[in-house]
């Protein structure tokens, strides 16, 4: 018989301790502040931001791109590892799915914050036109959201069934909820076959959907004439960048959950080691596309490109650019090449660096390009030559980041973060192997 | 009599094409009957009219045979998204004459109630390179034939008309600013806050109390995009856009590409000849946007570049009431 008792004891969702409660309350406070700032923005108009007719997009858009990129973890860590039969993925896939769900939901919300007339949102459906890349986004984001949700939900069914039984006596109300969510899971062969097939379809589906999402996100920029965006490289550039952002975020969340939930038996050094190698791989791919994106235009040195790249290499945005490139890509690659660097704590620190780098990277993709249009900036207030987010923009942006973390927090509170049924099955298989061998 | 018959036949041919062969055959008979009926009523009219046919011969017809037709050039009622029929508006800006007087800008600002920090019409201080001469370059919306802004608009709020104008339906715009990012000429401005234009006096189209079609985009609305509209409200009155009439040097020529004519109010020129003689060009031709605003290079200048410098304000294009 399978050893469910120990597994359930270890892996069933746990009540938050004091730290968890403080964490959740702080997130709620940040979200409330963000909502207040947003309401003020609706009342007074977007003049409360520091955007202007030149820097016409700002931190809202770069934050949106960051969320879209992070949601790619669902594709890269779940589907790709599944297709390549990497069995070590079991204890971390659900965390990746949770991050993907939180990120894609927040991507959908943040893009609306940037709209000058959010009250006319329905116009996108009433008057939508297929030729606009925004319409492509309107189609792909809800699609990706559904696929991410299902990819999280289908594998959860047996676990919900187990939890339904587990809490039957102790917490009948909670048990009822798990029962409903499990869709009457009994574990029969027919159910198992159906679930297995569904997961397989979704896990394959999320690959083209994820690629489309990142590519459309890139095309929002590369379909425009602006120097720095008008690049055939941008789709692949965004996909590889999204892998970096997604796995960086995954490393951070995995580390925190391992420590908080004491999951050292399930999430081991081996997992960090594997994740570390994976992160190096995607960082190297992203570095390669960065070379394409920056060095080739610099070599042919067309006038517009040179201006743009000099601003990044040694101008106003140089400190940020080198932080993002060296801190967010080169240092992680170097550190993670060493075995010691792939231990949990250094991995966590590197993960934080990668996520911060990824966030600012999107800022660098959006802002400097807009500040170097084809015609010179003249006849507008001096402040329009520069852009840095206003207090309102920071409050709202931090609010959205807090909301993403809150979604993750709520999910890890009520959902078993390491798949119980799957772990049990794998343990059983291991036992059987041992018996047959001896 | 005979004319009438061919006329009806032509009509029948037109319709016949649409309705199909079978209807057409039946219609032959009907037309003949109809023409006979009209012929009978003709007998009662005694007035004769002299008319010129398309091949130039004068024919005398009974006045009762003359029907009133809708005039092709009539623009009393037209679809704001279709534009004025059979027109194609075009502008030529002669850089040789511009001395940065900025009368165009202030006239445009006043008449379009521009209240933000960014005027629709700007006069750039341009210098291509260190070894070329500086010059003043007024810019309006280029009203491109391949407008990047229209391509990317997700809700069809900004649209291209058959008369060449690119306009904005501010009642529909969702404020995503994608069009602003798409425009390589940085011509679009955004209403970041309540425009506060005061009372706008303009021709309200009908009882619905909304502006007439010619005023598409006015008044400005918070959270939507504005830009130069080529003054369709002036064109409708057979007048020239505000910038054209305000310029003391006659820099701006406005006209119709189909008529191959442009005028700055003082002289009227043949567009194709003007562009060929003076080497007219368009901004960023290489992008393929096909603008409808042409520039004549700043050669044989009217005034010194330096004269304009005293009026040049790098950080201001709209005068705010104190």
XYZ file of C-alpha atoms in Angstrom:
760
model
C 0.000 0.000 0.000
C 1.150 3.468 -0.760
C 2.452 5.552 2.055
C -0.160 8.315 1.773
C -0.213 9.225 5.442
C 3.327 10.510 5.558
C 2.958 12.198 2.187
C -0.266 13.885 3.197
C 1.256 14.992 6.451
C 4.222 16.500 4.645
C 2.570 17.850 1.543
C -1.009 18.808 2.414
C -1.494 22.580 2.481
C -0.494 24.032 5.822
C -1.886 26.932 7.762
C 0.315 30.022 7.685
C 2.467 30.823 10.671
C 2.974 34.339 11.980
C 5.397 35.172 9.172
C 2.955 33.994 6.561
C 0.183 36.152 7.973
C 2.399 39.254 8.090
C 3.531 38.558 4.529
C -0.052 38.265 3.290
C -1.191 41.403 5.086
C 1.727 43.411 3.684
C 0.815 42.276 0.187
C -2.801 43.306 0.723
C -1.685 46.734 1.973
C 0.502 47.236 -1.126
C -2.370 46.201 -3.370
C -4.771 48.602 -1.671
C -2.266 51.445 -2.125
C -1.973 50.526 -5.793
C -5.742 50.489 -6.222
C -6.064 53.920 -4.583
C -3.402 55.288 -6.930
C -5.189 53.747 -9.900
C -8.533 55.258 -8.938
C -6.821 58.631 -8.733
C -5.358 58.017 -12.184
C -8.829 57.315 -13.559
C -10.240 60.487 -12.021
C -7.450 62.865 -12.988
C -6.325 61.150 -16.164
C -2.896 59.804 -16.956
C -1.348 63.168 -16.220
C -0.552 61.611 -12.831
C 2.032 59.501 -14.640
C 5.282 60.846 -16.003
C 4.456 59.625 -19.483
C 4.269 62.189 -22.279
C 3.747 62.380 -26.025
C 7.278 61.044 -26.595
C 7.625 58.561 -23.736
C 4.103 57.483 -24.581
C 4.540 54.103 -22.947
C 6.292 53.650 -19.665
C 6.568 51.342 -16.736
C 3.033 49.967 -17.202
C 3.969 48.484 -20.548
C 7.381 47.207 -19.460
C 5.772 45.666 -16.370
C 3.173 44.063 -18.632
C 5.918 42.612 -20.819
C 7.625 41.294 -17.679
C 4.459 39.488 -16.580
C 3.948 38.001 -20.025
C 7.564 36.846 -20.042
C 7.334 35.303 -16.576
C 4.226 33.344 -17.544
C 6.428 31.527 -20.053
C 7.677 29.377 -17.164
C 4.535 27.303 -17.689
C 5.716 26.433 -21.171
C 9.414 26.086 -20.623
C 9.535 24.332 -17.259
C 6.456 22.189 -17.512
C 5.871 21.274 -21.117
C 9.446 21.201 -22.350
C 10.703 19.162 -19.391
C 7.735 16.862 -19.816
C 8.336 16.303 -23.505
C 12.032 15.651 -22.897
C 11.125 13.155 -20.165
C 13.034 14.862 -17.395
C 11.644 13.064 -14.367
C 13.253 15.347 -11.806
C 10.611 17.920 -12.675
C 7.814 16.355 -10.532
C 8.191 18.399 -7.306
C 8.650 21.727 -9.089
C 6.160 21.620 -11.968
C 3.216 22.686 -9.881
C 5.115 25.683 -8.536
C 5.930 26.618 -12.117
C 2.261 26.260 -13.088
C 1.199 28.453 -10.165
C 3.678 31.180 -11.186
C 2.469 30.966 -14.774
C -1.167 31.386 -13.751
C -0.385 34.362 -11.495
C 1.768 36.033 -14.151
C -0.664 35.645 -17.036
C -3.586 36.931 -14.957
C -1.551 39.979 -13.982
C -0.454 40.518 -17.590
C -4.104 40.778 -18.552
C -4.762 43.284 -15.779
C -1.652 45.460 -16.232
C -2.259 46.083 -19.931
C -5.585 47.648 -19.013
C -3.927 50.025 -16.548
C -2.099 51.603 -19.471
C -5.303 52.363 -21.384
C -6.340 56.000 -21.530
C -9.994 54.969 -21.707
C -10.461 51.719 -19.778
C -14.206 52.434 -19.847
C -14.115 51.689 -23.579
C -12.577 48.233 -23.158
C -15.505 46.631 -24.962
C -14.618 48.568 -28.131
C -11.874 45.989 -28.571
C -14.592 43.429 -29.206
C -17.227 45.653 -30.823
C -14.858 47.338 -33.264
C -11.876 44.949 -33.128
C -9.748 44.682 -36.270
C -7.578 41.702 -37.060
C -4.727 43.722 -38.546
C -3.786 45.321 -35.239
C -1.226 43.464 -33.097
C -3.259 44.547 -30.058
C -6.158 42.439 -31.311
C -3.789 39.480 -31.555
C -2.908 40.129 -27.925
C -6.578 40.336 -26.978
C -7.013 36.870 -28.459
C -3.853 35.164 -27.199
C -3.832 36.390 -23.578
C -7.206 34.887 -22.558
C -6.297 31.740 -24.506
C -2.987 31.414 -22.684
C -4.778 32.146 -19.417
C -7.184 29.272 -19.967
C -4.447 26.856 -21.018
C -2.297 27.790 -17.992
C -5.263 27.340 -15.644
C -6.097 23.933 -17.084
C -2.476 22.851 -16.949
C -2.538 23.665 -13.262
C -5.972 22.156 -12.671
C -5.967 18.789 -14.436
C -2.975 17.302 -12.572
C -4.539 18.572 -9.328
C -7.647 16.386 -9.579
C -6.242 13.283 -7.790
C -4.671 15.465 -5.113
C -7.967 17.232 -4.501
C -9.559 13.792 -4.178
C -6.963 12.754 -1.600
C -7.389 15.986 0.353
C -11.153 15.556 0.252
C -10.749 12.246 2.108
C -7.938 13.543 4.304
C -10.005 16.413 5.721
C -13.295 14.521 5.884
C -13.375 14.305 9.680
C -11.153 17.183 10.712
C -12.443 19.968 8.485
C -15.683 18.930 6.782
C -16.198 22.346 5.168
C -12.754 22.424 3.577
C -13.141 18.780 2.615
C -16.364 19.609 0.792
C -14.576 22.252 -1.247
C -11.796 19.889 -2.188
C -14.429 17.320 -3.086
C -16.155 19.734 -5.430
C -12.871 20.781 -7.008
C -11.854 17.144 -7.512
C -14.887 16.625 -9.785
C -15.752 13.400 -7.968
C -12.320 11.914 -8.430
C -12.291 8.268 -7.413
C -9.085 7.157 -9.062
C -10.764 4.632 -11.363
C -8.891 3.503 -14.438
C -11.311 5.287 -16.740
C -10.777 8.558 -14.865
C -7.043 8.083 -14.870
C -6.962 7.452 -18.596
C -9.087 10.507 -19.269
C -6.973 12.689 -17.001
C -3.757 11.443 -18.506
C -4.965 12.207 -22.012
C -6.228 15.664 -21.042
C -2.931 16.570 -19.437
C -1.063 15.381 -22.484
C -3.161 17.547 -24.811
C -2.807 20.637 -22.633
C 0.930 20.081 -22.089
C 1.464 19.975 -25.830
C -0.961 22.817 -26.501
C 0.830 25.167 -24.135
C 3.968 25.061 -26.252
C 2.548 26.750 -29.370
C 0.339 28.976 -27.195
C 3.331 30.070 -25.113
C 5.439 30.712 -28.199
C 2.619 32.676 -29.801
C 2.099 34.743 -26.676
C 5.757 35.762 -26.457
C 6.007 36.369 -30.190
C 2.907 38.544 -30.344
C 4.264 40.455 -27.389
C 7.452 41.037 -29.376
C 5.479 42.000 -32.466
C 3.728 44.740 -30.504
C 7.101 46.443 -30.840
C 8.665 45.024 -33.974
C 5.685 45.973 -36.159
C 6.573 49.630 -35.509
C 9.225 51.667 -37.276
C 11.137 52.761 -34.194
C 14.864 52.158 -33.912
C 15.481 49.405 -31.371
C 12.139 47.740 -32.057
C 12.172 47.406 -35.837
C 14.054 44.106 -35.722
C 13.442 40.674 -37.202
C 15.252 39.234 -34.187
C 12.611 40.368 -31.707
C 10.342 37.319 -31.578
C 13.120 34.878 -30.756
C 14.707 37.494 -28.499
C 11.517 37.716 -26.432
C 11.057 33.948 -26.234
C 14.581 33.400 -24.943
C 14.281 36.364 -22.571
C 11.021 34.971 -21.272
C 12.710 31.655 -20.475
C 15.273 33.524 -18.385
C 12.642 35.540 -16.526
C 10.447 32.489 -15.962
C 13.126 30.163 -14.639
C 14.621 32.945 -12.520
C 11.240 33.442 -10.877
C 10.810 29.694 -10.483
C 14.142 29.330 -8.666
C 13.193 32.077 -6.189
C 9.743 30.686 -5.417
C 10.985 27.094 -5.137
C 13.626 28.158 -2.638
C 11.191 30.123 -0.467
C 8.624 27.314 -0.431
C 11.247 24.680 0.353
C 12.317 26.676 3.383
C 8.856 27.760 4.562
C 7.135 24.410 4.101
C 10.217 22.380 5.080
C 10.180 20.340 1.891
C 13.858 19.387 1.945
C 12.904 15.723 1.536
C 11.078 16.409 -1.696
C 12.849 19.416 -3.196
C 16.484 18.494 -2.860
C 19.848 19.867 -3.925
C 19.487 17.767 -7.044
C 16.546 19.909 -8.145
C 18.461 23.124 -7.596
C 21.407 21.641 -9.452
C 19.216 20.762 -12.443
C 17.403 24.109 -12.356
C 20.763 25.865 -12.196
C 21.998 24.109 -15.316
C 18.740 24.897 -17.070
C 19.069 28.572 -16.123
C 22.610 28.678 -17.541
C 21.354 27.238 -20.793
C 18.572 29.791 -21.245
C 20.858 32.651 -20.152
C 23.377 31.651 -22.817
C 20.677 31.524 -25.479
C 19.447 34.947 -24.408
C 22.999 36.321 -24.459
C 23.321 35.075 -28.011
C 20.211 36.982 -29.077
C 21.459 40.039 -27.192
C 24.600 39.939 -29.309
C 22.441 39.898 -32.426
C 20.298 42.694 -31.136
C 23.044 45.114 -30.110
C 26.336 44.278 -31.777
C 25.250 43.886 -35.381
C 23.453 47.274 -35.564
C 26.509 48.787 -33.877
C 28.767 47.243 -36.513
C 26.793 48.497 -39.511
C 26.365 51.754 -37.520
C 23.332 53.239 -39.173
C 22.782 56.685 -37.724
C 19.628 55.900 -35.745
C 20.948 52.612 -34.374
C 24.225 54.164 -33.253
C 22.395 56.888 -31.322
C 20.137 54.330 -29.703
C 22.900 51.892 -28.793
C 25.251 54.579 -27.520
C 22.539 55.711 -25.121
C 22.504 52.151 -23.784
C 26.251 51.459 -23.876
C 27.587 54.698 -22.476
C 24.758 57.232 -22.236
C 21.885 57.927 -19.903
C 20.845 54.298 -19.616
C 24.335 52.753 -19.415
C 24.286 51.922 -15.653
C 20.970 50.149 -16.022
C 21.993 48.439 -19.246
C 25.188 47.016 -17.778
C 23.414 45.994 -14.582
C 20.884 44.089 -16.657
C 23.461 42.513 -18.956
C 26.198 41.712 -16.459
C 24.094 41.238 -13.321
C 21.113 39.649 -14.982
C 22.934 37.388 -17.454
C 26.720 37.147 -17.284
C 27.189 36.797 -13.509
C 24.447 34.139 -13.244
C 26.089 32.141 -16.012
C 29.508 32.295 -14.337
C 28.256 31.497 -10.832
C 25.979 28.688 -11.954
C 28.747 26.978 -13.904
C 30.251 25.952 -10.549
C 28.703 23.142 -8.559
C 28.835 25.232 -5.376
C 26.928 27.968 -7.172
C 24.039 25.604 -7.768
C 23.396 25.018 -4.040
C 20.007 26.359 -2.839
C 21.106 29.628 -1.210
C 23.405 30.920 -3.963
C 20.781 29.822 -6.470
C 18.168 31.880 -4.634
C 20.358 34.983 -4.677
C 21.147 34.499 -8.351
C 17.435 33.955 -9.006
C 16.610 37.298 -7.394
C 19.290 38.973 -9.504
C 17.909 37.382 -12.656
C 14.337 38.464 -11.876
C 15.415 42.043 -11.105
C 17.495 42.071 -14.285
C 14.573 40.746 -16.298
C 12.244 43.402 -14.957
C 14.603 46.283 -15.768
C 15.445 44.705 -19.110
C 11.839 45.285 -20.218
C 12.110 48.873 -19.058
C 15.169 49.249 -21.295
C 13.351 47.737 -24.248
C 10.432 50.180 -23.955
C 11.761 53.539 -22.771
C 15.041 54.512 -24.532
C 13.603 53.713 -27.974
C 10.697 56.101 -27.448
C 13.021 58.911 -26.380
C 14.857 58.763 -29.719
C 12.241 59.302 -32.406
C 13.088 60.014 -36.047
C 12.426 63.759 -35.823
C 14.137 65.637 -32.985
C 12.167 66.311 -29.781
C 11.333 70.032 -30.003
C 8.579 72.373 -28.899
C 7.656 70.359 -25.828
C 8.481 70.855 -22.131
C 12.064 70.041 -21.204
C 10.929 67.231 -18.902
C 9.633 65.357 -21.964
C 13.195 64.578 -23.014
C 13.415 62.071 -20.161
C 11.215 59.557 -18.460
C 11.167 58.069 -15.012
C 7.981 56.670 -13.439
C 5.997 58.930 -11.111
C 4.841 58.041 -7.598
C 1.475 56.941 -8.983
C 3.163 54.682 -11.507
C 5.386 53.112 -8.857
C 2.491 52.533 -6.467
C 0.380 50.940 -9.172
C 3.266 48.832 -10.493
C 4.238 47.626 -7.020
C 0.546 46.899 -6.450
C 0.460 44.638 -9.509
C 3.636 42.836 -8.446
C 2.150 42.369 -4.973
C -1.048 41.066 -6.533
C 0.926 38.461 -8.496
C 2.655 37.387 -5.282
C -0.703 37.279 -3.489
C -2.157 34.979 -6.149
C 0.859 32.702 -5.689
C 0.483 32.923 -1.898
C -3.203 32.023 -1.922
C -2.611 29.128 -4.296
C 0.229 27.646 -2.267
C -1.934 27.990 0.843
C -4.731 25.794 -0.512
C -3.076 23.701 -3.207
C -0.522 20.952 -2.505
C 2.590 22.427 -4.063
C 4.283 19.079 -4.558
C 1.954 16.690 -6.410
C 0.974 14.067 -3.805
C -0.464 11.375 -6.043
C 2.375 11.620 -8.536
C 5.022 11.460 -5.819
C 3.295 8.416 -4.361
C 3.173 6.728 -7.750
C 6.837 7.438 -8.366
C 7.837 6.150 -4.926
C 5.884 2.979 -5.560
C 7.573 2.536 -8.911
C 10.951 2.985 -7.243
C 10.078 0.324 -4.677
C 8.944 -2.089 -7.364
C 12.175 -1.551 -9.272
C 14.203 -2.312 -6.169
C 12.261 -5.508 -5.537
C 12.579 -6.765 -9.060
C 16.274 -5.959 -9.105
C 17.067 -7.780 -5.843
C -37.136 61.437 -77.231
C -34.359 59.304 -78.566
C -31.991 60.525 -75.862
C -34.413 59.540 -73.209
C -34.623 56.073 -74.638
C -30.855 55.473 -74.587
C -30.729 56.931 -71.112
C -33.194 54.446 -69.799
C -31.412 51.703 -71.568
C -28.201 52.636 -69.897
C -29.965 52.552 -66.582
C -31.333 49.159 -67.407
C -27.891 47.938 -68.337
C -26.564 49.110 -65.006
C -29.233 47.353 -63.090
C -29.274 44.394 -65.398
C -25.711 43.656 -64.556
C -26.674 43.406 -60.925
C -29.988 41.682 -61.227
C -28.981 39.158 -63.825
C -29.823 38.211 -67.319
C -33.397 37.038 -66.854
C -34.565 40.243 -65.233
C -32.782 42.125 -67.944
C -34.685 40.502 -70.759
C -37.963 41.374 -69.105
C -36.788 44.897 -68.490
C -36.277 45.602 -72.204
C -39.977 45.471 -72.734
C -40.705 47.495 -69.633
C -38.292 50.224 -70.604
C -39.907 50.586 -73.962
C -43.340 50.898 -72.418
C -42.029 53.368 -69.869
C -40.413 55.533 -72.503
C -43.643 55.598 -74.468
C -45.491 56.728 -71.378
C -43.099 59.597 -70.748
C -43.302 60.563 -74.366
C -47.000 61.131 -73.999
C -46.619 63.519 -71.073
C -43.945 65.425 -72.984
C -46.491 66.706 -75.412
C -47.956 68.976 -72.751
C -44.784 70.958 -72.195
C -43.946 73.824 -74.517
C -40.613 75.070 -73.038
C -37.474 74.196 -74.936
C -33.920 74.119 -73.499
C -30.540 74.278 -75.169
C -28.082 71.787 -73.791
C -24.585 70.743 -74.687
C -23.942 67.028 -75.081
C -20.736 65.380 -73.982
C -19.293 65.545 -77.510
C -19.834 69.299 -77.648
C -22.895 69.651 -79.895
C -25.841 71.787 -78.867
C -29.190 70.033 -78.750
C -32.615 71.498 -78.052
C -34.788 69.418 -75.758
C -38.127 69.863 -74.096
C -37.613 71.211 -70.543
C -39.768 68.465 -69.105
C -37.146 65.962 -70.190
C -34.548 67.609 -67.997
C -34.364 65.909 -64.654
C -32.616 67.156 -61.569
C -29.724 64.942 -60.580
C -27.648 64.817 -57.455
C -24.426 66.678 -58.019
C -21.256 64.623 -57.750
C -19.290 67.325 -55.969
C -21.973 68.079 -53.445
C -20.636 67.655 -49.910
C -23.564 68.755 -47.787
C -23.983 65.229 -46.587
C -21.129 62.789 -46.621
C -19.986 59.927 -44.485
C -17.266 61.182 -42.166
C -15.331 57.945 -42.667
C -15.670 58.037 -46.470
C -14.702 61.652 -46.934
C -15.532 64.060 -49.703
C -16.200 62.333 -53.004
C -13.691 62.693 -55.836
C -11.180 64.723 -53.898
C -7.611 63.938 -52.849
C -6.115 66.589 -50.632
C -2.463 67.393 -50.696
C -0.113 69.942 -49.159
C 3.177 71.382 -50.320
C 5.470 73.124 -47.851
C 8.077 75.426 -49.373
C 11.011 75.353 -46.956
C 12.731 78.184 -48.855
C 10.100 80.614 -47.624
C 9.845 79.600 -43.975
C 11.438 81.998 -41.509
C 9.862 80.539 -38.373
C 7.227 83.265 -38.019
C 5.077 80.693 -36.158
C 1.856 82.357 -37.313
C 0.735 78.968 -38.632
C 1.258 77.393 -35.249
C -0.600 79.992 -33.225
C -3.474 80.048 -35.723
C -3.703 76.265 -35.605
C -3.574 76.222 -31.811
C -6.320 78.846 -31.533
C -8.647 77.362 -34.097
C -8.285 73.796 -32.898
C -8.434 74.793 -29.232
C -5.107 73.109 -28.509
C -4.683 73.406 -24.747
C -2.011 70.809 -23.962
C 1.764 71.227 -24.089
C 2.161 69.927 -27.605
C 0.883 71.680 -30.724
C -0.414 69.791 -33.741
C 1.720 71.867 -36.074
C 5.378 72.271 -35.251
C 8.239 74.184 -36.838
C 11.418 72.181 -36.376
C 14.878 73.667 -36.327
C 16.596 71.255 -38.657
C 20.169 70.628 -39.634
C 20.977 67.360 -41.337
C 24.691 67.459 -40.717
C 27.413 69.764 -39.471
C 28.355 70.795 -43.000
C 24.840 71.496 -44.282
C 22.805 74.660 -43.756
C 20.160 74.767 -41.046
C 16.553 75.442 -42.019
C 13.053 75.700 -40.552
C 10.716 72.820 -41.222
C 6.994 73.093 -40.437
C 5.297 69.715 -39.980
C 1.637 68.778 -39.962
C 0.130 65.327 -40.030
C 1.432 63.770 -43.248
C -1.964 62.163 -44.004
C -0.101 59.165 -45.386
C -1.568 56.883 -48.033
C -0.061 53.939 -46.122
C -0.661 55.240 -42.613
C 1.130 53.179 -39.962
C -1.177 54.593 -37.310
C -4.290 53.268 -39.052
C -2.760 49.816 -39.507
C -2.106 49.312 -35.816
C -5.284 50.857 -34.380
C -7.143 47.976 -32.695
C -10.603 49.565 -32.844
C -10.627 51.470 -36.140
C -10.724 54.747 -34.218
C -8.210 56.355 -36.542
C -9.133 55.891 -40.166
C -8.082 56.768 -43.710
C -10.601 58.475 -45.972
C -10.866 58.328 -49.721
C -10.172 62.060 -49.914
C -6.781 61.367 -48.322
C -7.462 62.574 -44.808
C -6.436 60.528 -41.769
C -8.785 61.388 -38.923
C -9.562 60.173 -35.400
C -12.896 59.154 -33.931
C -12.277 60.333 -30.379
C -15.575 58.835 -29.298
C -14.170 55.402 -30.063
C -10.442 55.704 -29.219
C -9.442 53.522 -26.251
C -6.231 55.444 -25.536
C -3.728 52.625 -26.062
C -1.361 55.070 -27.873
C -0.230 52.382 -30.301
C -0.809 54.833 -33.178
C 1.514 57.326 -31.513
C 4.230 54.703 -31.275
C 3.630 53.741 -34.901
C 3.824 57.259 -36.360
C 7.413 57.918 -37.488
C 6.713 61.672 -37.668
C 5.782 61.993 -33.952
C 2.764 64.009 -34.997
C 0.188 62.653 -32.583
C -0.588 64.184 -29.210
C -2.410 62.659 -26.260
C -4.887 64.258 -23.865
C -3.205 63.251 -20.631
C -5.782 65.185 -18.605
C -9.130 66.899 -19.103
C -8.505 69.133 -22.156
C -10.215 72.181 -20.594
C -10.848 73.849 -23.940
C -13.472 76.260 -22.685
C -16.542 76.820 -24.797
C -15.957 75.615 -28.317
C -17.919 77.583 -30.862
C -18.497 75.499 -33.904
C -21.074 74.339 -36.334
C -23.102 71.712 -34.602
C -24.219 69.329 -37.285
C -27.760 68.509 -36.243
C -30.142 68.417 -33.310
C -28.115 65.657 -31.644
C -25.833 68.455 -30.472
C -22.763 66.675 -31.733
C -20.208 68.319 -33.978
C -20.684 68.031 -37.710
C -18.727 65.422 -39.620
C -16.150 68.029 -40.577
C -15.226 68.425 -36.955
C -14.242 64.811 -36.366
C -11.941 64.821 -33.380
C -13.283 67.964 -31.773
C -13.735 68.715 -28.970
C -10.764 66.874 -27.462
C -11.508 64.143 -24.949
C -9.407 63.065 -21.975
C -7.517 59.827 -22.581
C -7.689 59.963 -26.386
C -5.363 60.946 -29.210
C -5.460 64.177 -31.272
C -3.589 65.399 -34.305
C -3.656 67.720 -37.328
C -6.858 67.106 -39.322
C -6.135 69.153 -42.505
C -9.084 71.389 -41.497
C -12.000 69.620 -43.237
C -14.334 72.250 -41.763
C -12.516 74.925 -43.802
C -12.338 72.785 -46.937
C -16.083 72.323 -46.816
C -16.542 76.093 -46.941
C -14.171 76.198 -49.916
C -11.567 77.853 -47.771
C -7.942 76.958 -47.047
C -6.687 75.397 -43.790
C -5.786 77.801 -40.994
C -2.027 77.358 -41.322
C -2.151 78.183 -45.050
C -4.029 81.434 -44.596
C -2.091 82.463 -41.479
C 1.381 82.204 -43.024
C 2.712 85.641 -44.024
C 5.275 84.106 -46.399
C 2.980 81.765 -48.293
C 4.933 78.691 -47.231
C 1.947 76.330 -47.299
C 0.223 75.309 -50.518
C -2.954 73.300 -50.248
C -4.837 71.618 -53.036
C -6.274 68.611 -54.751
C -4.115 65.924 -56.328
C -6.862 64.964 -58.770
C -7.012 68.542 -60.018
C -3.189 68.690 -59.948
C -3.444 72.129 -58.388
C -2.217 73.701 -55.174
C -2.595 77.230 -53.862
C -1.256 79.240 -50.978
C -4.027 81.812 -51.353
C -1.950 84.128 -53.534
C -0.674 81.979 -56.346
C -2.132 78.796 -57.742
C 0.300 76.304 -59.243
C 0.270 73.028 -61.082
C 1.244 70.435 -58.466
C 3.146 67.996 -60.673
C 5.102 70.781 -62.357
C 5.907 72.440 -59.043
C 7.215 69.196 -57.564
C 9.232 68.407 -60.676
C 10.702 71.898 -61.091
C 11.625 72.401 -57.470
C 12.575 68.804 -56.637
C 9.792 68.196 -54.166
C 10.271 65.355 -51.725
C 8.471 63.670 -48.854
C 9.707 62.988 -45.328
C 11.197 59.524 -44.758
C 10.137 58.309 -48.176
C 12.049 55.095 -47.513
C 9.566 53.940 -44.869
C 6.874 53.541 -47.501
C 4.232 55.552 -45.653
C 3.478 57.622 -48.794
C 2.743 60.990 -47.183
C 0.456 63.539 -48.817
C 2.606 66.414 -47.602
C 5.445 67.383 -49.946
C 8.435 69.558 -49.172
C 10.335 71.892 -51.471
C 14.004 72.098 -50.471
C 15.305 75.301 -48.826
C 17.132 76.796 -51.809
C 16.971 80.487 -52.897
C 15.699 81.429 -49.511
C 13.331 84.273 -48.763
C 14.978 85.213 -45.472
C 17.903 84.425 -43.254
C 17.737 81.385 -41.026
C 18.981 83.504 -38.122
C 15.896 85.735 -38.270
C 13.795 82.874 -37.037
C 16.041 82.077 -34.098
C 14.626 84.833 -31.893
C 11.179 83.284 -32.188
C 12.416 79.744 -31.615
C 11.286 78.152 -28.362
C 12.765 74.727 -27.809
C 10.499 73.819 -24.932
C 7.192 75.393 -25.916
C 4.770 75.182 -28.796
C 1.486 76.241 -27.200
C 0.900 79.639 -25.596
C -0.959 79.187 -22.355
C -3.359 81.884 -21.158
C -1.884 83.431 -18.054
